[in-house]
Coordinates of C-alpha atoms and ligand atoms in Angstrom, one line a residue:
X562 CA 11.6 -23.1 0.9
X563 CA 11.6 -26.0 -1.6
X564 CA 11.0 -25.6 -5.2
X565 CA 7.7 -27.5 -4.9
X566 CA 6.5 -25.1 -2.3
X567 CA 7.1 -21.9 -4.5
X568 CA 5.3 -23.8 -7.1
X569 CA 2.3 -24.1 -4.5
X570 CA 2.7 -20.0 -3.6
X571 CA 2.8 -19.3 -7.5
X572 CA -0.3 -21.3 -8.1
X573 CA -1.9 -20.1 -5.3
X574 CA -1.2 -16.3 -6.0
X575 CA -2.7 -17.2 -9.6
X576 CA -6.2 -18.6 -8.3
X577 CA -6.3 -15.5 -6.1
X578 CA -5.6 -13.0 -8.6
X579 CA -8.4 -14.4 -10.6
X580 CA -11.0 -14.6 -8.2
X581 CA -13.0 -11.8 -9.3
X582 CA -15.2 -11.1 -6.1
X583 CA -12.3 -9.6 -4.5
X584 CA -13.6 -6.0 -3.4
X585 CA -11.3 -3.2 -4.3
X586 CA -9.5 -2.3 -1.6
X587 CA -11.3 1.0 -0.1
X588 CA -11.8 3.2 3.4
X589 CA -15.2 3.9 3.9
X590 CA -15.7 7.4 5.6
X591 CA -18.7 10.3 5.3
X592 CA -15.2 13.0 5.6
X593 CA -15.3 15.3 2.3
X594 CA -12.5 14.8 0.1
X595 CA -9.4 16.4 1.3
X596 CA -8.0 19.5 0.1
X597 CA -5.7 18.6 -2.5
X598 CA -2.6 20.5 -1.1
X599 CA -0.1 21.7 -3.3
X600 CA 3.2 19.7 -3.2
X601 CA 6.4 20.9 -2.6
X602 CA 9.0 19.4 -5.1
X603 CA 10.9 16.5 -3.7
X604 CA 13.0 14.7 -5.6
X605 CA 11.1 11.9 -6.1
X606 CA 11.2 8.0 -8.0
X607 CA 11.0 9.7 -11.2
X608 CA 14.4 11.0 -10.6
X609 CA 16.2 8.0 -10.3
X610 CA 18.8 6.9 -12.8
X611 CA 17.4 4.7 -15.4
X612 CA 13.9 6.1 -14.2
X613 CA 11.6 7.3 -17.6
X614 CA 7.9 8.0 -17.2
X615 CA 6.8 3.9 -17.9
X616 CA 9.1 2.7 -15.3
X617 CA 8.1 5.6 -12.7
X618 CA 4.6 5.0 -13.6
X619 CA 5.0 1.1 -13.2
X620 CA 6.9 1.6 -9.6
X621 CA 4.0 3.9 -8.2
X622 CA 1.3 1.3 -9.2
X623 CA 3.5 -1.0 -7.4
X624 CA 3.5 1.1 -4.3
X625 CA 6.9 2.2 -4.8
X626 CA 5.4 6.0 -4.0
X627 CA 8.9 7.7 -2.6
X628 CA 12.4 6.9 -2.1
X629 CA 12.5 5.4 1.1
X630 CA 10.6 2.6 -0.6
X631 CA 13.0 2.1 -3.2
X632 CA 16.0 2.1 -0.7
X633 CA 14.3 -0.9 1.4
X634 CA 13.7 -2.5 -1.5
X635 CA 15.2 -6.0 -2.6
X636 CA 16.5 -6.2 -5.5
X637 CA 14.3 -8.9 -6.6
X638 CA 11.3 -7.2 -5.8
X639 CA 12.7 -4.2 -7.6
X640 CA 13.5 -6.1 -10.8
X641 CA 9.8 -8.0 -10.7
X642 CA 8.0 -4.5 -9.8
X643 CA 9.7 -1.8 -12.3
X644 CA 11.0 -4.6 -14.8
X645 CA 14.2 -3.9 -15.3
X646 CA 17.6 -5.6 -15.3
X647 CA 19.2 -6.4 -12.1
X648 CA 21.6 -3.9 -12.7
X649 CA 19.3 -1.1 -13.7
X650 CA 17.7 -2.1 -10.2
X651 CA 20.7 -1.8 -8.5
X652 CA 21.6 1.7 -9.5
X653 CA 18.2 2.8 -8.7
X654 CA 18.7 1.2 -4.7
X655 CA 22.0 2.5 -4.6
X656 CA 21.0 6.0 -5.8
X657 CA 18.0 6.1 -3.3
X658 CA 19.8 5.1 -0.6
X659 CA 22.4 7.9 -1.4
X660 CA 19.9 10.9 -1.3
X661 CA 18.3 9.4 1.9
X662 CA 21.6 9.9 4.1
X663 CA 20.9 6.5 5.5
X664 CA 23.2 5.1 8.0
X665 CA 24.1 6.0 11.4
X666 CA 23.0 8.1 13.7
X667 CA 24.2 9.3 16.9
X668 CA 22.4 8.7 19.8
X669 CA 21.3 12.3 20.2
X670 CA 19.6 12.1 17.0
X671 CA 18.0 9.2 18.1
X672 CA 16.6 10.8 21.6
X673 CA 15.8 13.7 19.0
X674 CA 13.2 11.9 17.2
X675 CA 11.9 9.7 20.7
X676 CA 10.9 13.8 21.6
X677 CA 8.7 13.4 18.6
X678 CA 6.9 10.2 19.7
X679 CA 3.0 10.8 21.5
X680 CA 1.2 8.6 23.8
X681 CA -2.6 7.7 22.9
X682 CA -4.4 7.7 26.0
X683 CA -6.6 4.8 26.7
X684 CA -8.8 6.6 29.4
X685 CA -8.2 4.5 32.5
X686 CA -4.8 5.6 34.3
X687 CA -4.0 2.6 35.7
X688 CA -3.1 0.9 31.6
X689 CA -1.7 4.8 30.8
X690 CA 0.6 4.0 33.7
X691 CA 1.7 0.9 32.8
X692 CA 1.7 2.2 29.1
X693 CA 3.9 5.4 30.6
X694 CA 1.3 7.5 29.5
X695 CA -0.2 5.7 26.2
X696 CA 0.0 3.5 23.2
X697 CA 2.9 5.0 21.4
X698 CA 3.3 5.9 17.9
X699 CA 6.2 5.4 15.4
X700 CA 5.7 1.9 17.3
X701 CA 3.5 -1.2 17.2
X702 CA 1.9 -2.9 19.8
X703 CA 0.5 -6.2 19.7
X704 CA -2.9 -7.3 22.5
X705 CA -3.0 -10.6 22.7
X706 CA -6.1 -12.8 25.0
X707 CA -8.5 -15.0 24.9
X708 CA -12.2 -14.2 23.4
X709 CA -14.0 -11.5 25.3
X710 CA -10.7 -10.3 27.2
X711 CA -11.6 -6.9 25.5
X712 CA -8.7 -6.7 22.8
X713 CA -11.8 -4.8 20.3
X714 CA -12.9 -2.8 23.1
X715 CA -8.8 -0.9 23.4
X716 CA -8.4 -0.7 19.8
X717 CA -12.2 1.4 19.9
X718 CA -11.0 3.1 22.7
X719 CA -7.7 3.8 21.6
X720 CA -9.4 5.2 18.2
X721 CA -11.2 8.0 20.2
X722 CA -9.1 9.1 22.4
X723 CA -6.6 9.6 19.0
X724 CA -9.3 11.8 17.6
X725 CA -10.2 13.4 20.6
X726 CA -6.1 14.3 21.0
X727 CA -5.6 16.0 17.7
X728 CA -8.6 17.3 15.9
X729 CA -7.0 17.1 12.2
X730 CA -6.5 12.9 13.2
X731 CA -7.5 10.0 11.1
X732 CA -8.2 6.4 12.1
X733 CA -7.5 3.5 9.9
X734 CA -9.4 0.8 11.2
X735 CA -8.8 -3.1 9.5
X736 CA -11.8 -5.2 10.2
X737 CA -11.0 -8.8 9.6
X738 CA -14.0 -9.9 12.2
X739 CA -16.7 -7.3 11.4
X740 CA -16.5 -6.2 15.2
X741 CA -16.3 -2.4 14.0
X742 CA -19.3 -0.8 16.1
X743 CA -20.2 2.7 14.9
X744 CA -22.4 2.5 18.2
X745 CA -19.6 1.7 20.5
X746 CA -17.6 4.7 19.2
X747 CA -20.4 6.8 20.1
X748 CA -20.4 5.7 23.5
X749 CA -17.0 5.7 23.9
X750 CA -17.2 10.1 22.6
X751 CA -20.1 10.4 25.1
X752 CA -17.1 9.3 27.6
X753 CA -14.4 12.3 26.3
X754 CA -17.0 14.6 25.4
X755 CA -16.2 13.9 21.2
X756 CA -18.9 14.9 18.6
X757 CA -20.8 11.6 18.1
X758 CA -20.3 12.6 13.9
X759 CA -16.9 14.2 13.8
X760 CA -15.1 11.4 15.1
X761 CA -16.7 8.7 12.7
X762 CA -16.4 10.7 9.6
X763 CA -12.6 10.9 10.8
X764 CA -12.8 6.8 11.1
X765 CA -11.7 5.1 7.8
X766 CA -13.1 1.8 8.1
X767 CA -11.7 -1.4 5.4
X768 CA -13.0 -4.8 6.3
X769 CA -10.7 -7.3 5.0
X770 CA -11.9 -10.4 3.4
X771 CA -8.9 -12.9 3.0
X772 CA -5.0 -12.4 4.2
X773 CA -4.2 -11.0 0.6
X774 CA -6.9 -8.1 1.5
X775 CA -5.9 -7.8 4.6
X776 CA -2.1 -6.9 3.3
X777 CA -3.0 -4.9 0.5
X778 CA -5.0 -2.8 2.9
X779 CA -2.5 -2.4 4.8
X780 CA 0.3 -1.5 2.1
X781 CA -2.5 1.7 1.0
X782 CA -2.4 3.2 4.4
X783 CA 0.7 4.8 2.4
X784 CA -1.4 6.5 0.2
X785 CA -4.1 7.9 2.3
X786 CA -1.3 9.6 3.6
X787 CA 0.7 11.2 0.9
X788 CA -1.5 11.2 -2.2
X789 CA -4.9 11.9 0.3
X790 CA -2.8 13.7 2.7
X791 CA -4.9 12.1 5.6
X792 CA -3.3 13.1 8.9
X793 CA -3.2 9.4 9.9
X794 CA -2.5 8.8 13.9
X795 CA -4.1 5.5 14.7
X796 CA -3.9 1.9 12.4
X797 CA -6.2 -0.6 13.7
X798 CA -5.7 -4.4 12.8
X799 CA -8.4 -6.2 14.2
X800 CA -7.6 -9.2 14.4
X801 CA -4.0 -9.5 12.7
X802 CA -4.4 -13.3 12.7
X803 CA -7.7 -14.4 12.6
X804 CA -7.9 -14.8 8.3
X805 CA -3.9 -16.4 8.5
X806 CA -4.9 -19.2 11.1
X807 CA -8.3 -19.6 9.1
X808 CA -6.4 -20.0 5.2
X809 CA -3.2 -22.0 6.7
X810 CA -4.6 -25.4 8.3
X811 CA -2.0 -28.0 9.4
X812 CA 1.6 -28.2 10.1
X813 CA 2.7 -28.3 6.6
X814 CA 1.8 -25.0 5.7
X815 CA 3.0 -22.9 8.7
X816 CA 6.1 -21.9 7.0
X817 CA 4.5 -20.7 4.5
X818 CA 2.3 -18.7 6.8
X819 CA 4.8 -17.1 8.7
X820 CA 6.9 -16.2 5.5
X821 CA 3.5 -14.3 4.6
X822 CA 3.2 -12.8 7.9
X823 CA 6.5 -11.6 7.9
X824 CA 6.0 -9.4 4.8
X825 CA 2.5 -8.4 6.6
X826 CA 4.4 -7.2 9.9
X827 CA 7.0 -5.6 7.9
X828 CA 4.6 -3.0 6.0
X829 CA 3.1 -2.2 9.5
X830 CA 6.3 -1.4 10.7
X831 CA 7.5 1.1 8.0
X832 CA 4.1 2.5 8.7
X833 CA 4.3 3.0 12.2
X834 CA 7.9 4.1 11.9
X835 CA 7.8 6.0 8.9
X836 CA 5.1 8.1 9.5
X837 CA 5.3 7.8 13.4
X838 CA 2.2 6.2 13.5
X839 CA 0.5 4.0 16.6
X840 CA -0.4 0.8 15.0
X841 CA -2.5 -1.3 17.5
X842 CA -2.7 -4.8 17.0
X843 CA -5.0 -7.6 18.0
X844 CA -3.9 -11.3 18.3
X845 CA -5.8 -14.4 19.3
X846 CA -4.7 -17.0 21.8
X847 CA -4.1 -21.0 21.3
X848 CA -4.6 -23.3 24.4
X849 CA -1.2 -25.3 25.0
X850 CA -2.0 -28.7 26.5
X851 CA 1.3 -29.7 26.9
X852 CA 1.5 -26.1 29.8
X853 CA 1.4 -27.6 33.0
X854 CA 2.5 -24.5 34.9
X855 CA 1.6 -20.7 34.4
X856 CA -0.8 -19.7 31.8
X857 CA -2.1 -22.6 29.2
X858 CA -2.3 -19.9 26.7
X859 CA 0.0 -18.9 23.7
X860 CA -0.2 -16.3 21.3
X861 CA -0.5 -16.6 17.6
X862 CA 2.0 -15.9 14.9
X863 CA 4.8 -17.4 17.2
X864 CA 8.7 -15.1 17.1
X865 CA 7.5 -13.3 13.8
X866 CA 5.0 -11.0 15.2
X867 CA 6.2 -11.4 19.0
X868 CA 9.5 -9.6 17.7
X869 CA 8.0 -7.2 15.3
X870 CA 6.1 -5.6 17.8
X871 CA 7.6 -3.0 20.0
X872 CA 5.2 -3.4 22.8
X873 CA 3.0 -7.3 23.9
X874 CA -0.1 -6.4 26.2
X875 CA -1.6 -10.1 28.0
X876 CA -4.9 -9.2 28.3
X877 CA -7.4 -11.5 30.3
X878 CA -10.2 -11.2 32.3
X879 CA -10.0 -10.9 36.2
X880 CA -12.6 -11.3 38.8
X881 CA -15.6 -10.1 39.0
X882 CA -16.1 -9.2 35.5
X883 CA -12.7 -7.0 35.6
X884 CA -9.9 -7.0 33.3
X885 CA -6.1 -7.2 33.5
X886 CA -3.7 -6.1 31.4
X887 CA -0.3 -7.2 31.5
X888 CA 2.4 -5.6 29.8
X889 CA 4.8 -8.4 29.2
X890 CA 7.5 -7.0 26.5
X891 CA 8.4 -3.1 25.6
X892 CA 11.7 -2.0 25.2
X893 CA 11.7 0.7 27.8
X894 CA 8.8 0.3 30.4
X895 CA 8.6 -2.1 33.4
X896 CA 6.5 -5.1 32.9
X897 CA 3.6 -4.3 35.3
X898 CA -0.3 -4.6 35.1
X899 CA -3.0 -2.9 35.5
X900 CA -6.7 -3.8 36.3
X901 CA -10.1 -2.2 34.9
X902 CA -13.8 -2.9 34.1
X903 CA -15.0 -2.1 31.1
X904 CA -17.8 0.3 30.9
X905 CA -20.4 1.4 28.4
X906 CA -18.5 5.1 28.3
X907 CA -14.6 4.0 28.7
X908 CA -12.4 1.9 31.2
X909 CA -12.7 2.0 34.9
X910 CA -10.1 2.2 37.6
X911 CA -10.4 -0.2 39.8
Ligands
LIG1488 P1 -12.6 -11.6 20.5 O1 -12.5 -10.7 19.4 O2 -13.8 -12.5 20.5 O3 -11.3 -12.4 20.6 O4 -12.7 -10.8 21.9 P2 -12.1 -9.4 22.3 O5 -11.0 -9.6 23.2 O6 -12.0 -8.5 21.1 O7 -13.3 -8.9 23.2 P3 -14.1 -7.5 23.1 O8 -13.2 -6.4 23.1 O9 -15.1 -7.7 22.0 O10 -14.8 -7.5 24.5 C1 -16.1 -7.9 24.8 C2 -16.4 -7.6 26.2 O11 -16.4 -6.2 26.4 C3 -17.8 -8.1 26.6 O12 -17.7 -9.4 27.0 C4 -18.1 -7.1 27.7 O13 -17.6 -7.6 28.9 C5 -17.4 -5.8 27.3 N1 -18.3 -4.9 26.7 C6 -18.6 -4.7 25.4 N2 -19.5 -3.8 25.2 C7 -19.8 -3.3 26.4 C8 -20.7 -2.3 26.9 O14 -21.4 -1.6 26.1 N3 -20.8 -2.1 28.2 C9 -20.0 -2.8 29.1 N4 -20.2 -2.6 30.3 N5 -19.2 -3.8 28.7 C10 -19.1 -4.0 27.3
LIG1489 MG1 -12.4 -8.7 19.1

């Protein structure tokens, strides 16, 4: 990136931070407060070397909430967040990384925490069989298609069949298209036999206004978990892309897009990974006019979010009003497809 193009970034970042009609970043749900449980002590950021109460106090309004973080971190980022010398950041890194045990892992450990992963039903067996049993979580997976291919209708469906599995479950829902329909959930409980109430109060809906929303709502999904101790199953982004490809128009900005998109995929992957969380993605589709063979069609957001996400579901509509979905990258399932018609109470075998 060229000096002149940080410049632009910089600027930029300004004029947003002083746009004032921002909206706080905030779930809406009718759930009570949760019970504030009492913590067990951890060591936490506070106990870092060259760690007093300012710095801790400026890392957790940072997001820097646990160790983990600090261990990921750059050291730039470090530096610019806690404001501190490089080498004060690079103590603090090297200490956190230290008490996580961080490195390798034999590959027993590893099949010991795949036993941990669930599978989110999705209602219709033919997609739970090409899904080998669900959407899983402590992984992402990105649906891409065309308009009305019924990307919004999984992530709904997905959200009540994650309720209607575990009854302490939370839903974060990102709603970058206002396509959220209360009503819809209801139908889809009428079709699993869910109270209509239960499962929205256990919905947290955010509708994200602009790309720096959309990423800040996504970096607090941290906190509704440890400082709210929501029992968070479920992230929804619907649609990932839709505010990026509306803010960045034209060639020259695409690198700067992706760089942005990047930093977006990566928060939803600690999420899904840290918390082993299903984080269900939705992605629009460009028309390539230069396809002559196959499918004219291309997803958005090109390698960065093709290889952050663990599973890519094609979805498009079939004949006869049907759908198919194709599952066209995972790491350990066959690339299949299945075909369905979408209901007013779920998906349909056909
Ligand atoms: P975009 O967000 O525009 O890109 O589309 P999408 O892929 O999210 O499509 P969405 O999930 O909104 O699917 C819309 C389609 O779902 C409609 O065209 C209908 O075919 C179907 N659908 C939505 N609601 C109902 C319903 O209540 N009953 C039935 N039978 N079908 C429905
Ligand atoms: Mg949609």
């Amino acid at each position: 990136m060229t000096d002149a193009e940080l410049e632009l970034t910089m600027e930029e970042k300004t004029e947003i931070d002083n746009i004032e009609v921002m909206p706080e970043p905030s779930f809406e749900s009718a759930a009570p407060e949760a019970k504030k449980v009492k913590e067990e002590k951890k060591p936490g950021v506070q106990d870092l070397p060259g760690v007093g109460a300012a710095t801790a106090e400026k890392l957790q309004s940072a997001g820097y909430h646990d160790l983990m973080s600090i261990a990921v971190s750059s050291l730039g980022q470090l530096c610019e967040a806690a404001g501190v010398s490089e080498s004060v950041a690079r103590k603090m890194i090297n200490a956190a990384r230290d008490s996580m045990k961080m490195g390798f892992e034999t590959g027993l450990d590893i099949l010991a925490k795949r036993e941990l992963v669930q599978r989110i039903s999705i209602g219709s067996e033919n997609f739970n069989t090409l899904m080998e049993g669900g959407f899983e979580t402590g992984a992402i997976t990105e649906c891409f298609g065309e308009f009305g291919s019924g990307k919004t209708q999984v992530g709904h469906l997905l959200a009540v069949n994650a309720l209607k599995a575990d009854s302490t479950a939370t839903v974060v829902y990102i709603d970058t298209e206002n396509t959220f329909r209360p009503e819809r959930i209801k139908q889809f409980c009428d079709g699993v036999g869910l109270d209509h109430d239960d499962a929205l109060s256990r919905i947290m809906v955010a509708k994200a206004y602009n790309t720096d929303h959309q990423m800040l709502l996504a970096e607090k999904v941290d906190s509704l978990i440890t400082e709210q101790k929501k029992n968070v199953r479920l992230v929804v982004v619907d649609s990932l892309t839709s505010h990026f490809r509306a803010e960045f128009i034209g060639r020259g900005t695409l690198a700067e897009r992706q760089q942005k998109l990047n930093r977006h995929m990566h928060v939803l992957s600690k999420i899904a990974n840290s918390h082993n969380i299903c984080v269900y993605l939705t992605n629009q589709v460009m028309s390539k006019p230069d396809q002559f063979f196959g499918d004219p069609t291309q997803s958005i957001g090109g390698h960065i979010v093709a290889h952050a996400s663990t599973f890519r579901i094609y979805l498009r509509k079939g004949k006869k009003g049907s759908r198919v979905a194709k599952l066209i990258d995972a790491p350990n399932l066959a690339d299949g497809e299945a075909c369905f018609m979408v209901t007013e109470n779920g998906f349909q075998d056909i």
